Amino acid sequence: MARTIWDSTVGKKTVMAVSGLIMLLYLVAHMIGNLKIYFGAGEFNHYAHWLRTVGEPFMHYEWTLWLIRIVLVAAVIAHATSAYQLSRRDINARPSKYVHRKPRASYATRTMRWGGIILGLFIVWHLLDLTTGTVHSGGFQEGHPYQNVVDTFSTWYGNVVYIVAMLALGLHVRHGFWSAAQTLGVGSRARDRALKIVADVLALLLTTGFIAVPVGVMTGVVS
């Protein structure tokens, strides 16, 4: 039964919707945590340490954090795989390009695929920059996330990569949230307007909230 559901278009769209909502919940929490950087190095570093001790003593050090990471990796893989397979299925069903674009298709709708690729590449860069320190500028300091963030956004390319990715994220969330609601049966003619407003607000808040961090460093508010 699981294989039958996965092989169906509806099943793949459901996997996309559920995995997307899991990642959306994480993004909201991650954005709120990022904004703690405005309260100073002590507050931000303490928050980063707290993430590793959540659930103690029932959970061992970093167990909860690794559990979250595993769920997120599974969600990303499921989301990307179903998106790719749905895209290939759509192309195979209509190998020739449409003569006319849909007049009501938004910019976010037309760029969902490219936005997903941009975000996938960004996730790799972001992990190598602020988690492993492999591509970090200024010398990565283990246990000092505040200084590492300031180092990253003290470079022009760090700001460009991050801001472009967050703009792509905003477009992705704007269209993805509404699409997920339709797939999961939440949408209706009566609710469509409200769902679109919620999608717009979520996209705006996430984009603004994430971009506020590099802007704070660039303006010297965070230093």
mmCIF file of C-alpha atoms in Angstrom, residues 2-138:
data_model
loop_
_atom_site.group_PDB
_atom_site.id
_atom_site.type_symbol
_atom_site.label_atom_id
_atom_site.label_comp_id
_atom_site.label_asym_id
_atom_site.label_seq_id
_atom_site.Cartn_x
_atom_site.Cartn_y
_atom_site.Cartn_z
ATOM 1 C CA ALA A 2 2.829 2.404 0.855
ATOM 2 C CA ARG A 3 4.449 1.754 -2.531
ATOM 3 C CA THR A 4 1.134 2.299 -4.328
ATOM 4 C CA ILE A 5 0.610 5.616 -2.549
ATOM 5 C CA TRP A 6 4.181 6.739 -3.270
ATOM 6 C CA ASP A 7 3.891 5.852 -6.961
ATOM 7 C CA SER A 8 0.765 7.946 -7.362
ATOM 8 C CA THR A 9 0.859 11.657 -8.159
ATOM 9 C CA VAL A 10 -1.387 12.418 -5.187
ATOM 10 C CA GLY A 11 0.933 10.448 -2.902
ATOM 11 C CA LYS A 12 4.008 12.347 -4.041
ATOM 12 C CA LYS A 13 2.202 15.675 -3.622
ATOM 13 C CA THR A 14 1.174 14.644 -0.113
ATOM 14 C CA VAL A 15 4.778 13.764 0.747
ATOM 15 C CA MET A 16 5.839 17.167 -0.594
ATOM 16 C CA ALA A 17 3.175 18.937 1.445
ATOM 17 C CA VAL A 18 3.906 17.180 4.754
ATOM 18 C CA SER A 19 7.714 17.430 4.423
ATOM 19 C CA GLY A 20 7.361 21.091 3.416
ATOM 20 C CA LEU A 21 5.285 21.894 6.501
ATOM 21 C CA ILE A 22 7.851 20.145 8.733
ATOM 22 C CA MET A 23 10.584 22.329 7.250
ATOM 23 C CA LEU A 24 8.376 25.421 7.584
ATOM 24 C CA LEU A 25 7.918 24.814 11.326
ATOM 25 C CA TYR A 26 11.680 24.483 11.674
ATOM 26 C CA LEU A 27 12.266 27.698 9.707
ATOM 27 C CA VAL A 28 9.966 29.685 11.988
ATOM 28 C CA ALA A 29 11.781 28.389 15.090
ATOM 29 C CA HIS A 30 15.180 28.920 13.440
ATOM 30 C CA MET A 31 14.342 32.513 12.505
ATOM 31 C CA ILE A 32 13.238 33.327 16.057
ATOM 32 C CA GLY A 33 16.458 31.833 17.393
ATOM 33 C CA ASN A 34 18.561 33.797 14.880
ATOM 34 C CA LEU A 35 17.039 37.086 16.013
ATOM 35 C CA LYS A 36 18.499 36.493 19.492
ATOM 36 C CA ILE A 37 21.741 37.780 17.985
ATOM 37 C CA TYR A 38 20.390 41.296 18.575
ATOM 38 C CA PHE A 39 20.551 40.655 22.340
ATOM 39 C CA GLY A 40 24.323 40.246 22.293
ATOM 40 C CA ALA A 41 26.982 37.556 22.157
ATOM 41 C CA GLY A 42 26.194 36.121 25.595
ATOM 42 C CA GLU A 43 22.502 35.596 24.841
ATOM 43 C CA PHE A 44 23.125 34.150 21.367
ATOM 44 C CA ASN A 45 25.909 31.791 22.463
ATOM 45 C CA HIS A 46 23.814 30.639 25.430
ATOM 46 C CA TYR A 47 20.934 29.859 23.067
ATOM 47 C CA ALA A 48 23.275 27.826 20.811
ATOM 48 C CA HIS A 49 24.482 25.859 23.854
ATOM 49 C CA TRP A 50 20.907 25.314 25.061
ATOM 50 C CA LEU A 51 20.045 23.629 21.752
ATOM 51 C CA ARG A 52 22.561 20.920 22.628
ATOM 52 C CA THR A 53 21.151 20.319 26.108
ATOM 53 C CA VAL A 54 17.415 20.229 25.288
ATOM 54 C CA GLY A 55 15.761 17.251 26.987
ATOM 55 C CA GLU A 56 18.457 16.622 29.567
ATOM 56 C CA PRO A 57 18.758 14.575 31.693
ATOM 57 C CA PHE A 58 16.260 12.262 29.940
ATOM 58 C CA MET A 59 18.028 12.862 26.628
ATOM 59 C CA HIS A 60 21.813 12.727 26.438
ATOM 60 C CA TYR A 61 23.851 15.765 25.357
ATOM 61 C CA GLU A 62 22.986 16.678 21.736
ATOM 62 C CA TRP A 63 20.579 13.734 21.300
ATOM 63 C CA THR A 64 17.571 16.005 20.784
ATOM 64 C CA LEU A 65 19.529 18.171 18.359
ATOM 65 C CA TRP A 66 20.575 15.135 16.337
ATOM 66 C CA LEU A 67 17.004 13.843 16.343
ATOM 67 C CA ILE A 68 15.867 17.183 14.876
ATOM 68 C CA ARG A 69 18.646 17.004 12.288
ATOM 69 C CA ILE A 70 17.638 13.491 11.246
ATOM 70 C CA VAL A 71 13.981 14.508 10.846
ATOM 71 C CA LEU A 72 15.020 17.559 8.807
ATOM 72 C CA VAL A 73 17.344 15.561 6.544
ATOM 73 C CA ALA A 74 14.554 13.031 5.947
ATOM 74 C CA ALA A 75 12.118 15.873 5.175
ATOM 75 C CA VAL A 76 14.551 17.534 2.749
ATOM 76 C CA ILE A 77 15.263 14.253 0.920
ATOM 77 C CA ALA A 78 11.564 13.362 0.714
ATOM 78 C CA HIS A 79 10.664 16.864 -0.478
ATOM 79 C CA ALA A 80 13.407 17.036 -3.098
ATOM 80 C CA THR A 81 12.809 13.490 -4.377
ATOM 81 C CA SER A 82 9.056 13.904 -4.751
ATOM 82 C CA ALA A 83 9.525 17.332 -6.369
ATOM 83 C CA TYR A 84 12.004 15.941 -8.891
ATOM 84 C CA GLN A 85 9.857 12.930 -9.742
ATOM 85 C CA LEU A 86 6.728 15.055 -10.125
ATOM 86 C CA SER A 87 8.656 17.427 -12.366
ATOM 87 C CA ARG A 88 9.866 14.572 -14.566
ATOM 88 C CA ARG A 89 6.364 13.129 -14.688
ATOM 89 C CA ASP A 90 4.980 16.512 -15.749
ATOM 90 C CA ILE A 91 7.628 16.885 -18.477
ATOM 91 C CA ASN A 92 7.043 13.354 -19.789
ATOM 92 C CA ALA A 93 3.305 13.941 -19.895
ATOM 93 C CA ARG A 94 3.808 17.102 -21.967
ATOM 94 C CA PRO A 95 7.193 16.871 -23.739
ATOM 95 C CA SER A 96 6.506 19.935 -25.903
ATOM 96 C CA LYS A 97 6.501 23.359 -24.294
ATOM 97 C CA TYR A 98 3.280 25.268 -23.862
ATOM 98 C CA VAL A 99 2.728 27.878 -26.558
ATOM 99 C CA HIS A 100 1.261 30.301 -24.006
ATOM 100 C CA ARG A 101 2.023 30.614 -20.333
ATOM 101 C CA LYS A 102 -0.832 30.516 -17.878
ATOM 102 C CA PRO A 103 -1.870 34.152 -17.417
ATOM 103 C CA ARG A 104 -2.470 33.745 -13.701
ATOM 104 C CA ALA A 105 0.775 31.943 -12.913
ATOM 105 C CA SER A 106 2.719 34.029 -10.404
ATOM 106 C CA TYR A 107 6.463 34.653 -10.466
ATOM 107 C CA ALA A 108 6.814 32.343 -7.451
ATOM 108 C CA THR A 109 4.971 29.543 -9.263
ATOM 109 C CA ARG A 110 7.165 29.806 -12.354
ATOM 110 C CA THR A 111 10.374 29.795 -10.288
ATOM 111 C CA MET A 112 9.551 27.038 -7.760
ATOM 112 C CA ARG A 113 11.958 24.592 -9.387
ATOM 113 C CA TRP A 114 14.851 27.034 -9.630
ATOM 114 C CA GLY A 115 14.094 28.268 -6.131
ATOM 115 C CA GLY A 116 14.340 24.716 -4.821
ATOM 116 C CA ILE A 117 17.722 24.241 -6.493
ATOM 117 C CA ILE A 118 19.007 27.547 -5.070
ATOM 118 C CA LEU A 119 17.848 26.577 -1.584
ATOM 119 C CA GLY A 120 19.409 23.120 -1.871
ATOM 120 C CA LEU A 121 22.785 24.601 -2.797
ATOM 121 C CA PHE A 122 22.431 27.195 -0.039
ATOM 122 C CA ILE A 123 21.809 24.533 2.618
ATOM 123 C CA VAL A 124 25.083 22.830 1.670
ATOM 124 C CA TRP A 125 26.984 26.141 1.771
ATOM 125 C CA HIS A 126 25.328 27.194 5.046
ATOM 126 C CA LEU A 127 26.295 23.939 6.785
ATOM 127 C CA LEU A 128 29.876 24.111 5.502
ATOM 128 C CA ASP A 129 30.078 27.726 6.648
ATOM 129 C CA LEU A 130 28.493 27.832 10.109
ATOM 130 C CA THR A 131 28.304 24.184 11.209
ATOM 131 C CA THR A 132 31.541 22.539 10.084
ATOM 132 C CA GLY A 133 33.486 25.765 9.354
ATOM 133 C CA THR A 134 34.923 24.249 6.154
ATOM 134 C CA VAL A 135 34.316 27.340 3.995
ATOM 135 C CA HIS A 136 34.085 29.839 6.838
ATOM 136 C CA SER A 137 35.891 33.158 6.517
ATOM 137 C CA GLY A 138 37.941 34.733 9.280
#
